[in-house]
PDB file of C-alpha atoms in Angstrom:
ATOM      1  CA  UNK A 219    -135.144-152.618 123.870  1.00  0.00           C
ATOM      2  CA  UNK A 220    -135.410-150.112 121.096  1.00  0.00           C
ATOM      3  CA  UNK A 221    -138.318-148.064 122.922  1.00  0.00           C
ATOM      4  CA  UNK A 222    -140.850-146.192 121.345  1.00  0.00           C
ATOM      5  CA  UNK A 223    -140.443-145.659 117.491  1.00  0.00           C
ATOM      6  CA  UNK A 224    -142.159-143.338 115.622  1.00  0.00           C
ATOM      7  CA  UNK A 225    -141.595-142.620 111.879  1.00  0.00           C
ATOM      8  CA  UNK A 226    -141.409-140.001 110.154  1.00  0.00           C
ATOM      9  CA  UNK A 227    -139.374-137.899 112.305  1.00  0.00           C
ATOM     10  CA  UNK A 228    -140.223-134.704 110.302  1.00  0.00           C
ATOM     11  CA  UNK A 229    -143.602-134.177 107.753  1.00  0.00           C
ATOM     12  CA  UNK A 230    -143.629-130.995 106.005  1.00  0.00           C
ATOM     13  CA  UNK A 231    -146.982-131.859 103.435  1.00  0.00           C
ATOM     14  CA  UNK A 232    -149.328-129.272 101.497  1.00  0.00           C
ATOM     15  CA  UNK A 233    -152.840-127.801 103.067  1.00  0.00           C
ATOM     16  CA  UNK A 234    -155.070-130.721 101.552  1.00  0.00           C
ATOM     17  CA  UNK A 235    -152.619-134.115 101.910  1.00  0.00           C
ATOM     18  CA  UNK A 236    -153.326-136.691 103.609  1.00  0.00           C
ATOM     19  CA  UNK A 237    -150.672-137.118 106.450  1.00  0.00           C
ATOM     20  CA  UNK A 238    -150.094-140.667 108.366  1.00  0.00           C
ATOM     21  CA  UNK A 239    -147.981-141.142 111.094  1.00  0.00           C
ATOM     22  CA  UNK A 240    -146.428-144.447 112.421  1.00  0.00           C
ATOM     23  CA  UNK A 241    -145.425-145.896 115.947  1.00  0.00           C
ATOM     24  CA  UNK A 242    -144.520-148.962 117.111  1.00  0.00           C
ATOM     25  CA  UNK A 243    -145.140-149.150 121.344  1.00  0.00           C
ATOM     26  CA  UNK A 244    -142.764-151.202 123.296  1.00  0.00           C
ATOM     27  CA  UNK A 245    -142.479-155.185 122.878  1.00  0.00           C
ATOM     28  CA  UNK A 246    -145.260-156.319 125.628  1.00  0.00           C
ATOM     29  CA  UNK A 247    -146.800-152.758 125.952  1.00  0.00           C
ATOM     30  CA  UNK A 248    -150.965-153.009 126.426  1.00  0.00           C
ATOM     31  CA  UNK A 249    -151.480-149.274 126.104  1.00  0.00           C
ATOM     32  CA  UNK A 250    -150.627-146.980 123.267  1.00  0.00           C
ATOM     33  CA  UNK A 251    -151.159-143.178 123.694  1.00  0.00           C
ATOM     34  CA  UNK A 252    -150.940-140.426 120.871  1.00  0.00           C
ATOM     35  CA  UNK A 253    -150.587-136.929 121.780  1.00  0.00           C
ATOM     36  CA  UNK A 254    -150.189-133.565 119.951  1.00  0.00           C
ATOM     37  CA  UNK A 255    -147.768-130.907 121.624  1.00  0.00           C
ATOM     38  CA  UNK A 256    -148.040-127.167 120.424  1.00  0.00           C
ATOM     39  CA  UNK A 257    -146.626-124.056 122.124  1.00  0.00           C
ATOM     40  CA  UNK A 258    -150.532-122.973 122.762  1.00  0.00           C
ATOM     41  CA  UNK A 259    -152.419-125.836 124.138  1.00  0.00           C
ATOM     42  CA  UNK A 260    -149.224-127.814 125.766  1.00  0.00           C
ATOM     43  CA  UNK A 261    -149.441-131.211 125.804  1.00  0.00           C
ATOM     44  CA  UNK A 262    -152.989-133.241 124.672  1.00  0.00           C
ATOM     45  CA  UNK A 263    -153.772-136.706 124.437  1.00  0.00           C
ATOM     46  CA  UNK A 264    -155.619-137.781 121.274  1.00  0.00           C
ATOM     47  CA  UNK A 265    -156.415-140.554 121.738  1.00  0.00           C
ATOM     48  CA  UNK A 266    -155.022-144.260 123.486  1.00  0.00           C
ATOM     49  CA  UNK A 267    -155.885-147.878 123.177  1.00  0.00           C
ATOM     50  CA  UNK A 268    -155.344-150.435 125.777  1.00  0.00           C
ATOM     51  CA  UNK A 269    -155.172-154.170 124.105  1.00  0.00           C
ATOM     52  CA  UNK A 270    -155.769-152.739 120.487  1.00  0.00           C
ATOM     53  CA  UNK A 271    -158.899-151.124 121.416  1.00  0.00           C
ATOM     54  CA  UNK A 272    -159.638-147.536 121.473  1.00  0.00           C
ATOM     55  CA  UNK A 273    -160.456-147.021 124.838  1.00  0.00           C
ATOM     56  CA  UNK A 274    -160.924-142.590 124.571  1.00  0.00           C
ATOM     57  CA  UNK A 275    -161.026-140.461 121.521  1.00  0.00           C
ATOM     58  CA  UNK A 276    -162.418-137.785 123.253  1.00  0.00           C
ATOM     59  CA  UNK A 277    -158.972-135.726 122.487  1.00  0.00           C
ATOM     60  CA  UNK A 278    -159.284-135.943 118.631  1.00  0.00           C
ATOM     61  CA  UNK A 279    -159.520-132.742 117.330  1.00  0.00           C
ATOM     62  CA  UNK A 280    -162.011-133.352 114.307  1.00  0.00           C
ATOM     63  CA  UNK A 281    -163.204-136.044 111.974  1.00  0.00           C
ATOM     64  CA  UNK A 282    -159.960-135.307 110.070  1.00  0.00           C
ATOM     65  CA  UNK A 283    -158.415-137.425 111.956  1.00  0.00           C
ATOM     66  CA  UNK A 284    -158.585-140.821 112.568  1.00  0.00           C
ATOM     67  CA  UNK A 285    -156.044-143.565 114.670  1.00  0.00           C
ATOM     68  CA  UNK A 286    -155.855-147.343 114.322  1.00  0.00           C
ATOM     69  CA  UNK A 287    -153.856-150.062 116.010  1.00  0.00           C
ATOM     70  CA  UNK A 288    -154.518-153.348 113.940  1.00  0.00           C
ATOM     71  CA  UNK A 289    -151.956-155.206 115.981  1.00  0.00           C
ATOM     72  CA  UNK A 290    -149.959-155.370 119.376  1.00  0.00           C
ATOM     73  CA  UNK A 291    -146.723-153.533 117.262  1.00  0.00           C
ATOM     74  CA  UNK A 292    -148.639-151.293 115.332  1.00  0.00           C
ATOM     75  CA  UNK A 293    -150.394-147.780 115.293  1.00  0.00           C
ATOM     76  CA  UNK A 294    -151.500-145.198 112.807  1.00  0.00           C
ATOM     77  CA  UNK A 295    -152.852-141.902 113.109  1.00  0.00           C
ATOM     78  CA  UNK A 296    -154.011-140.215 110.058  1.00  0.00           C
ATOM     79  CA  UNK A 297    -154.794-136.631 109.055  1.00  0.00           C
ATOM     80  CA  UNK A 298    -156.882-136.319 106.128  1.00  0.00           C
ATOM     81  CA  UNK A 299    -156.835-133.757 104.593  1.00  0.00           C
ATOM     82  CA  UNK A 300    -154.348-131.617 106.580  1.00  0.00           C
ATOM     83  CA  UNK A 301    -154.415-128.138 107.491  1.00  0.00           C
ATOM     84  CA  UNK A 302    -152.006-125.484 108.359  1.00  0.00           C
ATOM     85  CA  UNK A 303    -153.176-125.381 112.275  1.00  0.00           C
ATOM     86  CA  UNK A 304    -152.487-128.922 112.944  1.00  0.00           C
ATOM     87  CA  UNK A 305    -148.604-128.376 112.721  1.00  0.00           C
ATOM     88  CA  UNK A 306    -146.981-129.939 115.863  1.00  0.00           C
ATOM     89  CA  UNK A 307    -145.211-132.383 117.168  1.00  0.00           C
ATOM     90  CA  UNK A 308    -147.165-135.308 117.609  1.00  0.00           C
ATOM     91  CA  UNK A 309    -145.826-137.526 120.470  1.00  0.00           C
ATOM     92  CA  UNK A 310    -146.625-142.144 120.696  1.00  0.00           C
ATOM     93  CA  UNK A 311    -146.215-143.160 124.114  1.00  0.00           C
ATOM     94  CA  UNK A 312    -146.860-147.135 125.194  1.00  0.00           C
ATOM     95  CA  UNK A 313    -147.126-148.188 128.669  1.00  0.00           C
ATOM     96  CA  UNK A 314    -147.743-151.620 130.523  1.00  0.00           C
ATOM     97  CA  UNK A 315    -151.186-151.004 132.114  1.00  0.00           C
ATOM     98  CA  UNK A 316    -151.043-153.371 134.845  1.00  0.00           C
ATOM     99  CA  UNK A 317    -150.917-151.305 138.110  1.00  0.00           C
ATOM    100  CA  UNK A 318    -147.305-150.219 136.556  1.00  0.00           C
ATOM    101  CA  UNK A 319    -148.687-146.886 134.493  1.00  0.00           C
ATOM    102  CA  UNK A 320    -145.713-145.614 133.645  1.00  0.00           C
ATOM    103  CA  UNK A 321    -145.696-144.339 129.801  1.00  0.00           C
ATOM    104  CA  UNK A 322    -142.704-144.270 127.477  1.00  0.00           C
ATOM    105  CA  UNK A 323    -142.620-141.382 125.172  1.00  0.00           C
ATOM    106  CA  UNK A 324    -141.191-142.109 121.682  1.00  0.00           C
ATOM    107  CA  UNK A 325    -139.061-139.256 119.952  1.00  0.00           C
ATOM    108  CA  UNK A 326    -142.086-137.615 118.018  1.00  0.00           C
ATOM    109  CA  UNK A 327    -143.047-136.298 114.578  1.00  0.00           C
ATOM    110  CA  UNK A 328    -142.482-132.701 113.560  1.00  0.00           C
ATOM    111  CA  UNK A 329    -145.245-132.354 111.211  1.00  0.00           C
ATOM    112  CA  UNK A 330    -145.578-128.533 109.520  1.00  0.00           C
ATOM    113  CA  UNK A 331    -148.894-128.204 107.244  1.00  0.00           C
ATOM    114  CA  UNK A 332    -148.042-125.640 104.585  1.00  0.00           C
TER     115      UNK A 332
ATOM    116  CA  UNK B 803    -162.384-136.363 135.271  1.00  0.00           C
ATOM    117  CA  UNK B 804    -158.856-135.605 136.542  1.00  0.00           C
ATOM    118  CA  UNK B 805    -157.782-132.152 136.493  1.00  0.00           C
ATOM    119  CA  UNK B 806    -153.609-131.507 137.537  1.00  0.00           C
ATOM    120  CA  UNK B 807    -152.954-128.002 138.197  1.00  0.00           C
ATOM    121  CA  UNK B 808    -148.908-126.918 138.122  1.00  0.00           C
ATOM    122  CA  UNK B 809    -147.052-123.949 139.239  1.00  0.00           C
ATOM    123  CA  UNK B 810    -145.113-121.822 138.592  1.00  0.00           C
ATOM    124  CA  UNK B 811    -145.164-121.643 134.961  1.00  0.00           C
ATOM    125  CA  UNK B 812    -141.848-120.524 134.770  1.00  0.00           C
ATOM    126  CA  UNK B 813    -139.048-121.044 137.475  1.00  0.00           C
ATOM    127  CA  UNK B 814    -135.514-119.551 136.988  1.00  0.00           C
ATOM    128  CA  UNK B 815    -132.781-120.107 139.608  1.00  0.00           C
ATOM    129  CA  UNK B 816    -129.285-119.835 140.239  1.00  0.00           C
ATOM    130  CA  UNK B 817    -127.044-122.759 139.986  1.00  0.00           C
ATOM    131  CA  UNK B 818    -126.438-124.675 142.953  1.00  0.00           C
ATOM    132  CA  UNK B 819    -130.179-123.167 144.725  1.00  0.00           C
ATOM    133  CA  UNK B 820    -132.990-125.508 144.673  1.00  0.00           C
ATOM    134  CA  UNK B 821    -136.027-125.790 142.461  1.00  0.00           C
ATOM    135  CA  UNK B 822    -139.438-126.513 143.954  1.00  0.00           C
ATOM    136  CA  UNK B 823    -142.131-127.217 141.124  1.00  0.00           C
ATOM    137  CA  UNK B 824    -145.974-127.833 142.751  1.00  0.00           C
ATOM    138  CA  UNK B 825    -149.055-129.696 141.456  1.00  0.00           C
ATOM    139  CA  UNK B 826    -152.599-130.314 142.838  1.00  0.00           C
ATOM    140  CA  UNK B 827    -155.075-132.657 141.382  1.00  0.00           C
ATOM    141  CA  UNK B 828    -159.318-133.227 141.660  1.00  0.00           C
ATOM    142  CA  UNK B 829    -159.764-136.990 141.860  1.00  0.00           C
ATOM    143  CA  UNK B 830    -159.110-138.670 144.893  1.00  0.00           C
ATOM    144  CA  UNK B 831    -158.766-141.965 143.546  1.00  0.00           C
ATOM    145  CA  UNK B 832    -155.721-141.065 142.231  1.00  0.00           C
ATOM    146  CA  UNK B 833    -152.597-142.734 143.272  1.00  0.00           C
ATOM    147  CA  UNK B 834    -150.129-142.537 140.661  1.00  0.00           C
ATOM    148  CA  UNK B 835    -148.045-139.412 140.184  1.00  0.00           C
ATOM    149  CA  UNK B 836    -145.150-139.329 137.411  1.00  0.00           C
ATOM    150  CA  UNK B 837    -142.871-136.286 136.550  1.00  0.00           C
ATOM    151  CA  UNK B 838    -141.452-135.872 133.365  1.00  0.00           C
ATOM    152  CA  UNK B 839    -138.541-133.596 132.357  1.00  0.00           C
ATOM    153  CA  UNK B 840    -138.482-132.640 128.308  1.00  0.00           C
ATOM    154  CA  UNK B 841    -135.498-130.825 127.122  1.00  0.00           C
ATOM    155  CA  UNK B 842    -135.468-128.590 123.643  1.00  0.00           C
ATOM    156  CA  UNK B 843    -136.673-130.333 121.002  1.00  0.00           C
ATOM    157  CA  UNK B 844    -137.087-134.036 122.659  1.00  0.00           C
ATOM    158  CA  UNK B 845    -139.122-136.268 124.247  1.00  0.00           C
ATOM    159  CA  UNK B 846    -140.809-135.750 127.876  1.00  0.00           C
ATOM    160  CA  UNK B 847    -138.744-138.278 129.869  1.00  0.00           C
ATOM    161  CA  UNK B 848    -139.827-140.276 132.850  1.00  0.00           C
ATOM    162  CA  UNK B 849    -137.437-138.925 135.912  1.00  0.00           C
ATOM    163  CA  UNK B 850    -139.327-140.068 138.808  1.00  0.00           C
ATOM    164  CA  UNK B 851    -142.834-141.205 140.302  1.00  0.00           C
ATOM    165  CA  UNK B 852    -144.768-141.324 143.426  1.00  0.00           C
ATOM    166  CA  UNK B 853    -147.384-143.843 143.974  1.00  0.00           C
ATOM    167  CA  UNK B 854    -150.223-143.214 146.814  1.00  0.00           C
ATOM    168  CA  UNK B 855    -148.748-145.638 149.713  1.00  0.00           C
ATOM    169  CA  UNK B 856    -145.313-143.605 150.154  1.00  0.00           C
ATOM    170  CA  UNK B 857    -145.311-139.728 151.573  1.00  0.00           C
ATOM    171  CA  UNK B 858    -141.551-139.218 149.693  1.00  0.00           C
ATOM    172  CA  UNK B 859    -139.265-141.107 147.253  1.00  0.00           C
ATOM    173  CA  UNK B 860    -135.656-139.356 146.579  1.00  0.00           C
ATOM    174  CA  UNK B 861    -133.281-139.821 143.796  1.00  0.00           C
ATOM    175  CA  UNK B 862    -130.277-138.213 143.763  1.00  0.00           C
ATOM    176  CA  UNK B 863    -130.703-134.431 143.536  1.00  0.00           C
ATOM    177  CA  UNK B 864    -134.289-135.216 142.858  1.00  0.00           C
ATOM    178  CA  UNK B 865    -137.264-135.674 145.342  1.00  0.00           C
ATOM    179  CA  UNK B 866    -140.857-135.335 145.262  1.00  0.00           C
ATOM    180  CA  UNK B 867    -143.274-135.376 148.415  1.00  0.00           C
ATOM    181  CA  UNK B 868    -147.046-136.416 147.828  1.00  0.00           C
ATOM    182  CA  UNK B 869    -149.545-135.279 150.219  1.00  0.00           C
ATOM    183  CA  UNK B 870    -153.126-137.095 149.599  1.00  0.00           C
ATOM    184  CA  UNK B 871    -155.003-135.342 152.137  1.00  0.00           C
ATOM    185  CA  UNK B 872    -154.542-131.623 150.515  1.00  0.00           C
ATOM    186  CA  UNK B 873    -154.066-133.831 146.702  1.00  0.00           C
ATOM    187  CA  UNK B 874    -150.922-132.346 145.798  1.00  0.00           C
ATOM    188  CA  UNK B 875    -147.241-133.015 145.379  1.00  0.00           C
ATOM    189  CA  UNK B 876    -144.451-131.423 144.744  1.00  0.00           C
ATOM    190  CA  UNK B 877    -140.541-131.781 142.769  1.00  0.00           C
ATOM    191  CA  UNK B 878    -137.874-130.744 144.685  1.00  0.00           C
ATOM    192  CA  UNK B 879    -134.392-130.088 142.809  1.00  0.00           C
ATOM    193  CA  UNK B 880    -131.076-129.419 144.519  1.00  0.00           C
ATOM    194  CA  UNK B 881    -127.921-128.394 143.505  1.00  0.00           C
ATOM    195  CA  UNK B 882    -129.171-127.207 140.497  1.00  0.00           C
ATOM    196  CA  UNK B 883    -127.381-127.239 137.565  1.00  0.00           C
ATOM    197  CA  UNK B 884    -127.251-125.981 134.285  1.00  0.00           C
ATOM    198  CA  UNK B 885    -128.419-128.774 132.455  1.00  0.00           C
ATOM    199  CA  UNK B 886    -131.247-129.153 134.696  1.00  0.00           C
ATOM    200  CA  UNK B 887    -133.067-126.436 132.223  1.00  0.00           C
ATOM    201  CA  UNK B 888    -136.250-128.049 130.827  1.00  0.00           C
ATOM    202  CA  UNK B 889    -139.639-128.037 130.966  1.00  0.00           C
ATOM    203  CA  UNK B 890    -141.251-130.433 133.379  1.00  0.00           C
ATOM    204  CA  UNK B 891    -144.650-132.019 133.998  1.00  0.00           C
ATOM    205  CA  UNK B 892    -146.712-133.565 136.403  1.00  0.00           C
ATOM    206  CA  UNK B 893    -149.035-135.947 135.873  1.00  0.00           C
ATOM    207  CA  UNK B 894    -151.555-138.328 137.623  1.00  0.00           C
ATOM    208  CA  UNK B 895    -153.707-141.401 136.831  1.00  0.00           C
ATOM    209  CA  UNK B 896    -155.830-144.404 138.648  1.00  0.00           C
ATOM    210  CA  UNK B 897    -152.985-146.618 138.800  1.00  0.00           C
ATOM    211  CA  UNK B 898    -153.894-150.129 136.603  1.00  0.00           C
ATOM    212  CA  UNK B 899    -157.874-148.470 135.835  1.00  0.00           C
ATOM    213  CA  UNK B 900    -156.491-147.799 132.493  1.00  0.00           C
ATOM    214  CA  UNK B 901    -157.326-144.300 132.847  1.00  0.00           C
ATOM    215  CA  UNK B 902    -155.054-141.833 130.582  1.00  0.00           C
ATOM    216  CA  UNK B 903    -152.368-139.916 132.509  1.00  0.00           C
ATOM    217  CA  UNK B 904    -153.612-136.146 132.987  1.00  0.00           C
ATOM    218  CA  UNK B 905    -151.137-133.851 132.621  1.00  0.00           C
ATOM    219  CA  UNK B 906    -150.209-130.088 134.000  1.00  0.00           C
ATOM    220  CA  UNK B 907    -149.550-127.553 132.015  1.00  0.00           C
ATOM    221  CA  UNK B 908    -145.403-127.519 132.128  1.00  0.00           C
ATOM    222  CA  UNK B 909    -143.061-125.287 134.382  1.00  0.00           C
ATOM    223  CA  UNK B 910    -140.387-124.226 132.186  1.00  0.00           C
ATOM    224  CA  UNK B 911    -137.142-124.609 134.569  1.00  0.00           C
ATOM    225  CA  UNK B 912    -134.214-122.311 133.738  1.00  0.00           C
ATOM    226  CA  UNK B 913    -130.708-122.448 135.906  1.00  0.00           C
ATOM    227  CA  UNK B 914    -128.818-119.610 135.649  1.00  0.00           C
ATOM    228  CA  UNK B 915    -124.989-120.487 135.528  1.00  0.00           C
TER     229      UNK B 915
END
């Protein structure tokens, strides 16, 4: 299994672009997480879906961004527009939610808003 | 909600000594309690888990003890060694309520060779 993928691996974009990052959960994964690391605030969960649905968005920062998972293999989370203080590394993670828990971390996005 | 307390923030030993990281938690429905270790510039990796029916599960040079009446649990490391250095983080979760995992706040391990 190829685990977690996440593309890009890096992001450097402009104050004011739109930024979308990609992730692909484990084959047979329920549950997809997305989570933004920064030396400040540590490790926060953005938001996760379990079957495709968004489940808690609580975490989202703003209404700048926004996540979607149209299908089993598929995620998005979009920034729009981008600003210098949400440089981090943004982190997928997929688990199999059925009394098993245990979440995968894929290799994260370095994104750095200029 | 959950709330995971973890201490020390930052641990630094000598190699070879042993490394004890703590966490407590709020919810006592909670029954599922991961660790993760992340290195420099990598992912937070899975290196062992607890669930609620089992007091201690060992692996290797790696152990962690769960007590449910006092909600916490701790990650014992022996024989440290150098490439032990990392952060790691505890977490816990309602196992299969497809609650999120809440996480503590990191202890950053160092091992002094």
């Amino acid at each position: 299994d190829a685990g977690v993928i996440q593309s890009p691996r890096h992001e450097v974009t402009e104050m004011g672009q739109e930024v979308t990052l990609r992730c692909k959960p484990i084959s047979g994964h329920n549950s997809l997480f997305w989570y933004r690391q920064t030396m400040m605030r540590g490790l926060e969960l953005l938001i996760y879906f379990n079957n495709n649905v968004p489940i808690d968005d609580s975490g989202m920062p703003e209404d700048r961004f926004s996540a979607k998972m149209p299908n089993a293999s598929f995620s998005t989370l979009k920034i729009q527009p981008s600003e210098p203080r949400d440089s981090a590394v943004y982190f997928c993670a997929s688990s199999f939610q059925r009394g098993i828990d245990t979440q995968y971390f894929g290799p994260g996005t370095r994104l750095t808003v200029l | 909600g959950e709330n995971v307390e973890q201490h020390p923030s930052t641990l630094s030993v000598q190699e070879g000594d042993s490394a004890v990281i703590k966490c407590t938690y709020s919810d006592s429905a909670s029954n599922y309690f991961p660790w993760y270790k992340q290195e420099l510039g990598k992912r937070p990796q899975l290196i062992i888990d607890i669930r609620s029916n089992v007091g201690e599960k060992k692996d290797q040079r790696i152990a962690v003890t769960l007590n449910k009446t006092a909600k916490h649990f701790s990650l014992h490391i022996t024989e440290t060694q150098p490439e032990d250095s990392a952060v790691y983080f505890c977490a816990a979760t309602v196992s299969g309520s497809a609650r999120q995992l809440t996480f503590g706040s990191g202890t950053q391990l160092t091992v002094l060779p």
